[in-house]
């Protein structure tokens, strides 16, 4: 896979001597000798109880980037040969504070049933990206149905940034001043930086992809212009770009959802041109959002939309860009496939970008093999009527994605 950098954090199944590594080792040990005493339980975890599948062994282990001591993911195999996705997080004392075992589907049919069972609306696609940059669908559930994707829309922003850099209209290391008008969350990485601070475009891109920093995304949008991102959707082969016209900023989306009457007025306007005028004349003058609704709001209308097939095509477009711009792969590879716990020996290339808000969760991954084969997996679930348990939903989607990559290799 020319142009795509291999992951730097190659780790064997041998567990590191870190708090999370030691606790994964302990879990595997106790799975062979349960039950355990209360004293041993208290020594290893602050949880009231721990239940593991029997006979666990580590198939692969990955530390969470930027939190390698405290959070990790693994693929474990039990005594019956079934595989499980593990998420483990430790506290300041090195004890387990959060733990999730999630079964990894063993077949496409099981995987499809699992995704459909998460929410009233679900879509999924596993595909191979061939050497010509085209996607070859392998298995899907409503793969061409558009769903809200939250901050995964940053894939299109990143693509527009790479396109502009490729044309020489900007540089990845070009400085851009932090502006109050482009901030949403003052606690985020970029949102907490004093106005006027000069940050490189690459820094904004890193934060936009790694953590979905709304302020970072909007600074890139501000530099590029929303028209550049709208055009990038066309270049990436987005099938229904009309659903994203005008392409909203993160701040605008939050304002429209935070003020329902404003959102309703916006939706009542007649077409993209009138909506753009409403954003300029009304929404731009609203104060910075101070929060986000706790319940789903306007998930079918005030959002960014894509189908799993659209996202896989976006990944294919980013692969093409990465062949001449290594920064693309480096930005998308920050998290990579760490959250899936995939073995980096079998999958030395990994990219990812998810998105979540009340009622919306999406997880999207690209992974490449040592022989140069490239695969993309996109999963989307939506409940327009009630919030989803984001952590639990993500755990299942990540287990499904881990299973999908295994099935894709056959």
Tab-separated table of C-alpha atoms in Angstrom:
chain	number	residue	atom	x	y	z
A	1	UNK	CA	0.000	0.000	0.000
A	2	UNK	CA	2.328	2.783	-1.218
A	3	UNK	CA	2.273	6.065	0.637
A	4	UNK	CA	0.648	4.746	3.808
A	5	UNK	CA	2.899	4.756	6.877
A	6	UNK	CA	2.993	1.636	9.027
A	7	UNK	CA	2.067	2.042	12.660
A	8	UNK	CA	4.918	3.074	14.896
A	9	UNK	CA	3.668	1.264	18.005
A	10	UNK	CA	4.264	-2.325	16.968
A	11	UNK	CA	3.458	-4.458	20.004
A	12	UNK	CA	3.584	-8.216	20.346
A	13	UNK	CA	0.961	-10.095	22.375
A	14	UNK	CA	3.526	-10.012	25.205
A	15	UNK	CA	1.985	-7.563	27.630
A	16	UNK	CA	3.925	-4.456	28.641
A	17	UNK	CA	4.853	-3.763	32.255
A	18	UNK	CA	2.365	-0.911	32.581
A	19	UNK	CA	-0.698	-0.633	34.848
A	20	UNK	CA	-3.045	-1.727	32.057
A	21	UNK	CA	-0.691	-4.431	30.842
A	22	UNK	CA	-0.417	-5.929	34.321
A	23	UNK	CA	-4.187	-5.872	34.819
A	24	UNK	CA	-4.852	-7.585	31.479
A	25	UNK	CA	-2.370	-10.253	32.571
A	26	UNK	CA	-4.177	-10.616	35.899
A	27	UNK	CA	-7.567	-10.976	34.189
A	28	UNK	CA	-6.233	-13.767	32.017
A	29	UNK	CA	-4.733	-15.513	35.030
A	30	UNK	CA	-7.885	-15.364	37.153
A	31	UNK	CA	-9.993	-16.602	34.239
A	32	UNK	CA	-8.217	-19.947	34.750
A	33	UNK	CA	-8.785	-20.122	38.514
A	34	UNK	CA	-12.038	-18.337	39.457
A	35	UNK	CA	-13.434	-17.591	41.977
A	36	UNK	CA	-11.128	-15.006	43.532
A	37	UNK	CA	-11.073	-13.673	47.070
A	38	UNK	CA	-12.450	-10.285	48.067
A	39	UNK	CA	-8.971	-9.192	49.083
A	40	UNK	CA	-7.537	-10.009	45.671
A	41	UNK	CA	-10.439	-8.276	43.962
A	42	UNK	CA	-9.906	-5.089	45.990
A	43	UNK	CA	-6.195	-5.183	45.242
A	44	UNK	CA	-6.802	-5.140	41.496
A	45	UNK	CA	-9.986	-3.201	40.906
A	46	UNK	CA	-12.334	-0.580	42.293
A	47	UNK	CA	-15.258	-2.369	40.617
A	48	UNK	CA	-17.697	-4.267	42.867
A	49	UNK	CA	-17.118	-7.487	40.936
A	50	UNK	CA	-15.305	-8.861	37.907
A	51	UNK	CA	-16.604	-11.596	35.650
A	52	UNK	CA	-14.466	-12.984	32.837
A	53	UNK	CA	-15.013	-15.637	30.187
A	54	UNK	CA	-13.128	-18.804	31.221
A	55	UNK	CA	-9.641	-19.674	30.035
A	56	UNK	CA	-8.644	-16.350	28.479
A	57	UNK	CA	-5.447	-15.820	26.524
A	58	UNK	CA	-4.239	-12.721	24.718
A	59	UNK	CA	-4.399	-12.758	20.947
A	60	UNK	CA	-3.385	-9.103	20.516
A	61	UNK	CA	-2.940	-6.031	22.692
A	62	UNK	CA	-2.904	-2.317	21.899
A	63	UNK	CA	-2.336	0.663	24.162
A	64	UNK	CA	-4.471	3.755	23.745
A	65	UNK	CA	-2.411	6.525	22.102
A	66	UNK	CA	-1.638	9.384	24.517
A	67	UNK	CA	-2.879	7.202	27.422
A	68	UNK	CA	-0.640	4.152	27.125
A	69	UNK	CA	-0.341	3.673	30.883
A	70	UNK	CA	-4.045	3.974	31.658
A	71	UNK	CA	-6.150	2.564	28.808
A	72	UNK	CA	-5.765	-0.391	26.476
A	73	UNK	CA	-7.659	-2.678	24.150
A	74	UNK	CA	-7.133	-6.336	23.404
A	75	UNK	CA	-8.525	-9.286	21.514
A	76	UNK	CA	-8.824	-12.264	23.847
A	77	UNK	CA	-9.672	-15.890	23.079
A	78	UNK	CA	-11.496	-18.027	25.654
A	79	UNK	CA	-11.374	-21.738	26.421
A	80	UNK	CA	-14.009	-22.487	23.754
A	81	UNK	CA	-12.101	-20.570	21.084
A	82	UNK	CA	-14.508	-17.633	21.022
A	83	UNK	CA	-12.965	-14.185	20.679
A	84	UNK	CA	-13.720	-11.127	22.808
A	85	UNK	CA	-12.907	-7.451	22.490
A	86	UNK	CA	-11.571	-5.974	25.725
A	87	UNK	CA	-11.464	-2.369	26.857
A	88	UNK	CA	-9.660	-1.783	30.147
A	89	UNK	CA	-8.898	1.449	31.985
A	90	UNK	CA	-6.991	1.897	35.230
A	91	UNK	CA	-7.167	4.589	37.901
A	92	UNK	CA	-4.308	6.613	39.382
A	93	UNK	CA	-3.452	3.719	41.695
A	94	UNK	CA	-3.211	1.276	38.801
A	95	UNK	CA	-6.422	-0.594	39.661
A	96	UNK	CA	-9.110	-1.398	37.109
A	97	UNK	CA	-11.736	1.364	36.993
A	98	UNK	CA	-13.524	0.439	33.752
A	99	UNK	CA	-13.807	-2.899	32.003
A	100	UNK	CA	-15.787	-4.202	29.034
A	101	UNK	CA	-15.751	-7.669	27.478
A	102	UNK	CA	-17.654	-7.745	24.176
A	103	UNK	CA	-18.076	-10.895	22.052
A	104	UNK	CA	-16.615	-10.585	18.558
A	105	UNK	CA	-19.037	-11.836	15.880
A	106	UNK	CA	-17.907	-14.993	14.124
A	107	UNK	CA	-19.837	-14.597	10.854
A	108	UNK	CA	-21.226	-11.869	8.613
A	109	UNK	CA	-24.768	-12.898	9.541
A	110	UNK	CA	-24.015	-12.631	13.272
A	111	UNK	CA	-22.302	-9.307	12.711
A	112	UNK	CA	-25.266	-7.927	10.786
A	113	UNK	CA	-27.718	-9.047	13.454
A	114	UNK	CA	-25.567	-7.453	16.158
A	115	UNK	CA	-25.415	-4.073	14.402
A	116	UNK	CA	-29.153	-4.095	13.668
A	117	UNK	CA	-29.881	-4.853	17.307
A	118	UNK	CA	-28.171	-1.702	18.573
A	119	UNK	CA	-30.640	0.922	17.364
A	120	UNK	CA	-33.761	1.386	15.241
A	121	UNK	CA	-31.616	2.634	12.352
A	122	UNK	CA	-28.406	0.856	11.473
A	123	UNK	CA	-26.046	0.716	8.515
A	124	UNK	CA	-22.797	-1.120	7.934
A	125	UNK	CA	-20.335	-1.833	5.153
A	126	UNK	CA	-17.129	-3.851	4.965
A	127	UNK	CA	-15.245	-3.310	1.736
A	128	UNK	CA	-11.875	-3.725	0.094
A	129	UNK	CA	-10.168	-0.754	-1.543
A	130	UNK	CA	-8.447	-1.997	-4.687
A	131	UNK	CA	-5.206	-0.677	-6.123
A	132	UNK	CA	-7.164	1.619	-8.452
A	133	UNK	CA	-8.728	3.322	-5.446
A	134	UNK	CA	-12.177	1.830	-5.962
A	135	UNK	CA	-14.173	0.181	-3.179
A	136	UNK	CA	-15.316	-3.409	-3.568
A	137	UNK	CA	-18.191	-4.090	-1.154
A	138	UNK	CA	-17.951	-7.415	0.660
A	139	UNK	CA	-20.832	-7.338	3.156
A	140	UNK	CA	-23.270	-4.675	4.270
A	141	UNK	CA	-26.480	-3.743	6.036
A	142	UNK	CA	-28.249	-0.846	4.299
A	143	UNK	CA	-24.790	0.255	3.086
A	144	UNK	CA	-26.005	3.095	0.850
A	145	UNK	CA	-28.486	4.593	3.314
A	146	UNK	CA	-27.251	7.966	4.602
A	147	UNK	CA	-27.041	8.405	8.373
A	148	UNK	CA	-25.924	11.263	10.624
A	149	UNK	CA	-22.176	10.958	11.241
A	150	UNK	CA	-21.319	13.661	13.816
A	151	UNK	CA	-17.659	14.634	13.866
A	152	UNK	CA	-16.773	11.932	11.314
A	153	UNK	CA	-17.522	14.742	8.854
A	154	UNK	CA	-13.924	15.797	9.612
A	155	UNK	CA	-12.867	13.204	7.014
A	156	UNK	CA	-14.158	15.583	4.340
A	157	UNK	CA	-12.530	18.575	6.021
A	158	UNK	CA	-9.211	16.713	6.093
A	159	UNK	CA	-9.640	15.808	2.437
A	160	UNK	CA	-10.251	19.449	1.532
A	161	UNK	CA	-7.164	20.467	3.508
A	162	UNK	CA	-5.030	17.884	1.691
A	163	UNK	CA	-6.452	18.980	-1.678
A	164	UNK	CA	-5.583	22.626	-1.005
A	165	UNK	CA	-2.096	21.650	0.188
A	166	UNK	CA	-1.603	19.547	-2.924
A	167	UNK	CA	-2.445	22.546	-5.077
A	168	UNK	CA	0.005	24.720	-3.178
A	169	UNK	CA	-2.702	27.013	-1.786
A	170	UNK	CA	-1.624	26.327	1.803
A	171	UNK	CA	0.937	24.351	3.792
A	172	UNK	CA	0.465	21.808	6.561
A	173	UNK	CA	2.830	23.824	8.748
A	174	UNK	CA	1.122	27.130	7.945
A	175	UNK	CA	0.211	29.012	11.157
A	176	UNK	CA	-3.383	30.043	11.828
A	177	UNK	CA	-4.504	32.204	14.736
A	178	UNK	CA	-7.016	30.833	17.232
A	179	UNK	CA	-10.231	32.868	17.045
A	180	UNK	CA	-13.108	33.172	19.485
A	181	UNK	CA	-15.644	33.123	16.624
A	182	UNK	CA	-14.452	29.631	15.655
A	183	UNK	CA	-14.568	28.140	19.144
A	184	UNK	CA	-17.333	25.870	20.435
A	185	UNK	CA	-16.116	24.042	23.532
A	186	UNK	CA	-13.728	26.062	25.704
A	187	UNK	CA	-12.504	22.883	27.429
A	188	UNK	CA	-11.259	21.193	24.252
A	189	UNK	CA	-7.633	21.151	23.122
A	190	UNK	CA	-8.036	24.081	20.721
A	191	UNK	CA	-10.961	25.730	22.517
A	192	UNK	CA	-8.866	26.185	25.661
A	193	UNK	CA	-6.029	27.974	23.832
A	194	UNK	CA	-5.956	31.801	24.215
A	195	UNK	CA	-7.259	33.771	21.251
A	196	UNK	CA	-4.514	34.918	18.935
A	197	UNK	CA	-2.284	31.908	19.587
A	198	UNK	CA	-0.715	30.698	16.352
A	199	UNK	CA	-1.115	26.984	15.710
A	200	UNK	CA	-0.090	25.054	12.593
A	201	UNK	CA	-2.833	23.683	10.348
A	202	UNK	CA	-1.409	20.226	11.053
A	203	UNK	CA	-2.127	20.745	14.780
A	204	UNK	CA	-5.750	21.600	14.028
A	205	UNK	CA	-6.014	18.523	11.805
A	206	UNK	CA	-4.521	16.273	14.489
A	207	UNK	CA	-7.061	17.418	17.089
A	208	UNK	CA	-9.970	17.325	14.639
A	209	UNK	CA	-9.330	13.661	13.839
A	210	UNK	CA	-7.973	12.321	17.123
A	211	UNK	CA	-10.595	13.732	19.478
A	212	UNK	CA	-13.211	15.265	17.188
A	213	UNK	CA	-12.366	18.699	18.632
A	214	UNK	CA	-15.184	20.911	17.313
A	215	UNK	CA	-13.089	24.059	17.640
A	216	UNK	CA	-10.236	22.488	15.675
A	217	UNK	CA	-12.640	21.402	12.936
A	218	UNK	CA	-14.143	24.876	12.687
A	219	UNK	CA	-10.753	26.559	12.450
A	220	UNK	CA	-9.968	24.365	9.441
A	221	UNK	CA	-13.382	25.141	7.974
A	222	UNK	CA	-12.765	28.818	8.578
A	223	UNK	CA	-9.426	28.677	6.772
A	224	UNK	CA	-10.688	26.572	3.875
A	225	UNK	CA	-14.220	27.913	3.457
A	226	UNK	CA	-17.271	25.661	3.509
A	227	UNK	CA	-17.353	25.604	-0.301
A	228	UNK	CA	-14.004	23.781	-0.365
A	229	UNK	CA	-15.405	21.005	1.855
A	230	UNK	CA	-18.586	20.793	-0.222
A	231	UNK	CA	-16.425	20.362	-3.329
A	232	UNK	CA	-14.366	17.683	-1.585
A	233	UNK	CA	-17.482	15.604	-1.100
A	234	UNK	CA	-17.875	15.570	-4.879
A	235	UNK	CA	-14.240	14.544	-5.387
A	236	UNK	CA	-14.668	11.723	-2.878
A	237	UNK	CA	-17.802	10.455	-4.647
A	238	UNK	CA	-20.353	11.302	-1.965
A	239	UNK	CA	-23.674	10.086	-3.342
A	240	UNK	CA	-26.001	12.653	-1.734
A	241	UNK	CA	-24.122	15.902	-1.216
A	242	UNK	CA	-27.388	17.860	-1.270
A	243	UNK	CA	-28.038	16.624	2.266
A	244	UNK	CA	-24.941	18.554	3.385
A	245	UNK	CA	-25.619	21.892	1.674
A	246	UNK	CA	-24.657	24.187	3.169
A	247	UNK	CA	-21.928	22.268	4.984
A	248	UNK	CA	-22.458	23.326	8.589
A	249	UNK	CA	-19.709	24.203	11.017
A	250	UNK	CA	-19.653	22.400	14.358
A	251	UNK	CA	-20.550	25.645	16.107
A	252	UNK	CA	-23.538	26.259	13.822
A	253	UNK	CA	-24.819	22.727	14.319
A	254	UNK	CA	-24.554	23.048	18.087
A	255	UNK	CA	-26.304	26.426	18.065
A	256	UNK	CA	-29.167	25.139	15.905
A	257	UNK	CA	-29.665	22.136	18.184
A	258	UNK	CA	-29.296	24.174	21.379
A	259	UNK	CA	-31.933	26.702	20.274
A	260	UNK	CA	-34.776	24.579	18.830
A	261	UNK	CA	-36.791	27.565	17.604
A	262	UNK	CA	-33.752	28.753	15.654
A	263	UNK	CA	-33.269	25.266	14.260
A	264	UNK	CA	-36.898	25.145	13.141
A	265	UNK	CA	-36.604	28.545	11.457
A	266	UNK	CA	-33.450	27.382	9.705
A	267	UNK	CA	-35.182	24.256	8.411
A	268	UNK	CA	-38.132	26.314	7.214
A	269	UNK	CA	-35.934	28.309	4.824
A	270	UNK	CA	-36.199	27.538	1.121
A	271	UNK	CA	-33.060	25.798	-0.071
A	272	UNK	CA	-29.285	26.034	0.467
A	273	UNK	CA	-28.960	29.686	-0.597
A	274	UNK	CA	-31.584	30.850	1.890
A	275	UNK	CA	-30.131	28.635	4.615
A	276	UNK	CA	-26.716	30.140	4.025
A	277	UNK	CA	-28.208	33.590	4.462
A	278	UNK	CA	-29.905	32.522	7.686
A	279	UNK	CA	-26.610	31.213	9.037
A	280	UNK	CA	-24.963	34.539	8.215
A	281	UNK	CA	-27.724	36.860	9.404
A	282	UNK	CA	-29.045	34.988	12.463
A	283	UNK	CA	-26.944	32.061	13.660
A	284	UNK	CA	-23.619	33.896	13.395
A	285	UNK	CA	-24.856	36.416	15.965
A	286	UNK	CA	-25.826	33.845	18.600
A	287	UNK	CA	-23.519	33.505	21.613
A	288	UNK	CA	-21.082	30.646	21.798
A	289	UNK	CA	-22.842	27.410	22.811
A	290	UNK	CA	-22.401	26.493	26.454
A	291	UNK	CA	-23.387	22.870	26.087
A	292	UNK	CA	-25.071	20.284	23.896
A	293	UNK	CA	-28.593	18.836	24.251
A	294	UNK	CA	-28.783	15.633	26.270
A	295	UNK	CA	-31.456	14.164	24.005
A	296	UNK	CA	-31.479	13.550	20.229
A	297	UNK	CA	-32.452	16.707	18.378
A	298	UNK	CA	-32.769	17.276	14.623
A	299	UNK	CA	-30.805	14.075	13.909
A	300	UNK	CA	-32.548	13.767	10.533
A	301	UNK	CA	-32.103	17.369	9.455
A	302	UNK	CA	-29.437	19.456	11.222
A	303	UNK	CA	-26.422	17.242	10.793
A	304	UNK	CA	-23.800	15.939	8.398
A	305	UNK	CA	-24.902	12.874	6.475
A	306	UNK	CA	-23.123	10.010	4.759
A	307	UNK	CA	-23.722	6.341	4.115
A	308	UNK	CA	-21.187	3.641	4.975
A	309	UNK	CA	-20.432	3.431	1.256
A	310	UNK	CA	-19.762	7.184	1.211
A	311	UNK	CA	-17.334	6.877	4.122
A	312	UNK	CA	-15.520	3.957	2.494
A	313	UNK	CA	-15.175	6.030	-0.694
A	314	UNK	CA	-13.846	8.931	1.411
A	315	UNK	CA	-11.222	6.596	2.879
A	316	UNK	CA	-10.311	5.513	-0.659
A	317	UNK	CA	-9.880	9.156	-1.639
A	318	UNK	CA	-7.720	9.803	1.401
A	319	UNK	CA	-5.571	6.790	0.470
A	320	UNK	CA	-4.918	8.428	-2.911
A	321	UNK	CA	-4.020	11.712	-1.221
A	322	UNK	CA	-1.710	9.968	1.254
A	323	UNK	CA	0.461	8.629	-1.562
A	324	UNK	CA	1.824	12.151	-2.104
A	325	UNK	CA	1.051	13.727	1.284
A	326	UNK	CA	2.264	11.600	4.201
A	327	UNK	CA	0.591	13.981	6.656
A	328	UNK	CA	-2.800	12.524	5.686
A	329	UNK	CA	-1.851	9.046	6.868
A	330	UNK	CA	-0.111	10.402	9.947
A	331	UNK	CA	-3.188	12.385	11.019
A	332	UNK	CA	-5.598	9.487	10.458
A	333	UNK	CA	-3.180	7.002	12.009
A	334	UNK	CA	-2.952	8.709	15.415
A	335	UNK	CA	-5.606	6.424	16.873
A	336	UNK	CA	-5.513	3.995	13.986
A	337	UNK	CA	-6.991	0.621	14.877
A	338	UNK	CA	-5.789	0.727	18.495
A	339	UNK	CA	-9.359	0.790	19.809
A	340	UNK	CA	-10.019	-2.501	17.990
A	341	UNK	CA	-7.051	-4.211	19.602
A	342	UNK	CA	-5.923	-5.485	16.179
A	343	UNK	CA	-2.572	-7.238	15.860
A	344	UNK	CA	-0.262	-4.739	14.164
A	345	UNK	CA	1.749	-7.593	12.700
A	346	UNK	CA	-1.254	-8.600	10.609
A	347	UNK	CA	-2.525	-5.027	10.229
A	348	UNK	CA	0.468	-2.654	10.125
A	349	UNK	CA	-1.596	0.240	8.718
A	350	UNK	CA	-4.598	1.647	10.579
A	351	UNK	CA	-6.781	4.745	10.296
A	352	UNK	CA	-9.961	5.740	12.125
A	353	UNK	CA	-12.526	8.462	12.694
A	354	UNK	CA	-15.683	8.090	14.734
A	355	UNK	CA	-18.474	10.405	15.733
A	356	UNK	CA	-21.093	10.540	18.475
A	357	UNK	CA	-23.837	12.730	19.895
A	358	UNK	CA	-27.166	11.924	21.588
A	359	UNK	CA	-28.861	9.304	19.431
A	360	UNK	CA	-25.925	8.986	17.014
A	361	UNK	CA	-22.821	6.770	17.041
A	362	UNK	CA	-20.555	5.901	14.134
A	363	UNK	CA	-17.221	4.075	14.017
A	364	UNK	CA	-15.130	4.034	10.831
A	365	UNK	CA	-11.829	2.266	10.198
A	366	UNK	CA	-9.311	1.551	7.478
A	367	UNK	CA	-6.694	-1.175	7.906
A	368	UNK	CA	-3.970	-2.497	5.645
A	369	UNK	CA	-2.051	-5.781	5.522
A	370	UNK	CA	1.694	-6.347	5.046
A	371	UNK	CA	0.969	-7.550	1.491
A	372	UNK	CA	-0.618	-4.231	0.585
A	373	UNK	CA	-4.314	-5.071	0.726
A	374	UNK	CA	-6.519	-2.301	2.113
A	375	UNK	CA	-9.940	-2.637	3.746
A	376	UNK	CA	-12.463	-0.154	5.133
A	377	UNK	CA	-15.243	-0.781	7.640
A	378	UNK	CA	-17.980	1.747	8.447
A	379	UNK	CA	-20.701	1.238	11.066
A	380	UNK	CA	-23.527	3.664	11.863
A	381	UNK	CA	-26.431	3.502	14.321
A	382	UNK	CA	-29.079	6.112	15.070
A	383	UNK	CA	-32.011	6.447	17.434
A	384	UNK	CA	-33.849	9.719	16.779
A	385	UNK	CA	-36.020	9.322	19.894
A	386	UNK	CA	-33.653	8.478	22.746
A	387	UNK	CA	-29.961	8.806	23.612
A	388	UNK	CA	-27.741	5.812	23.038
A	389	UNK	CA	-25.303	4.591	25.670
A	390	UNK	CA	-22.266	5.848	23.767
A	391	UNK	CA	-19.611	3.795	25.578
A	392	UNK	CA	-21.597	0.560	25.370
A	393	UNK	CA	-22.534	1.161	21.730
A	394	UNK	CA	-18.967	1.968	20.774
A	395	UNK	CA	-17.754	-1.215	22.461
A	396	UNK	CA	-20.121	-3.345	20.390
A	397	UNK	CA	-19.335	-1.507	17.150
A	398	UNK	CA	-15.615	-1.896	17.778
A	399	UNK	CA	-16.034	-5.610	18.453
A	400	UNK	CA	-17.984	-5.836	15.198
A	401	UNK	CA	-15.265	-3.955	13.334
A	402	UNK	CA	-12.583	-6.260	14.768
A	403	UNK	CA	-14.632	-9.223	13.618
A	404	UNK	CA	-15.172	-7.681	10.192
A	405	UNK	CA	-11.455	-7.274	9.524
A	406	UNK	CA	-10.892	-10.907	10.490
A	407	UNK	CA	-13.674	-12.033	8.159
A	408	UNK	CA	-12.353	-9.834	5.336
A	409	UNK	CA	-9.081	-11.764	5.347
A	410	UNK	CA	-11.068	-14.996	5.114
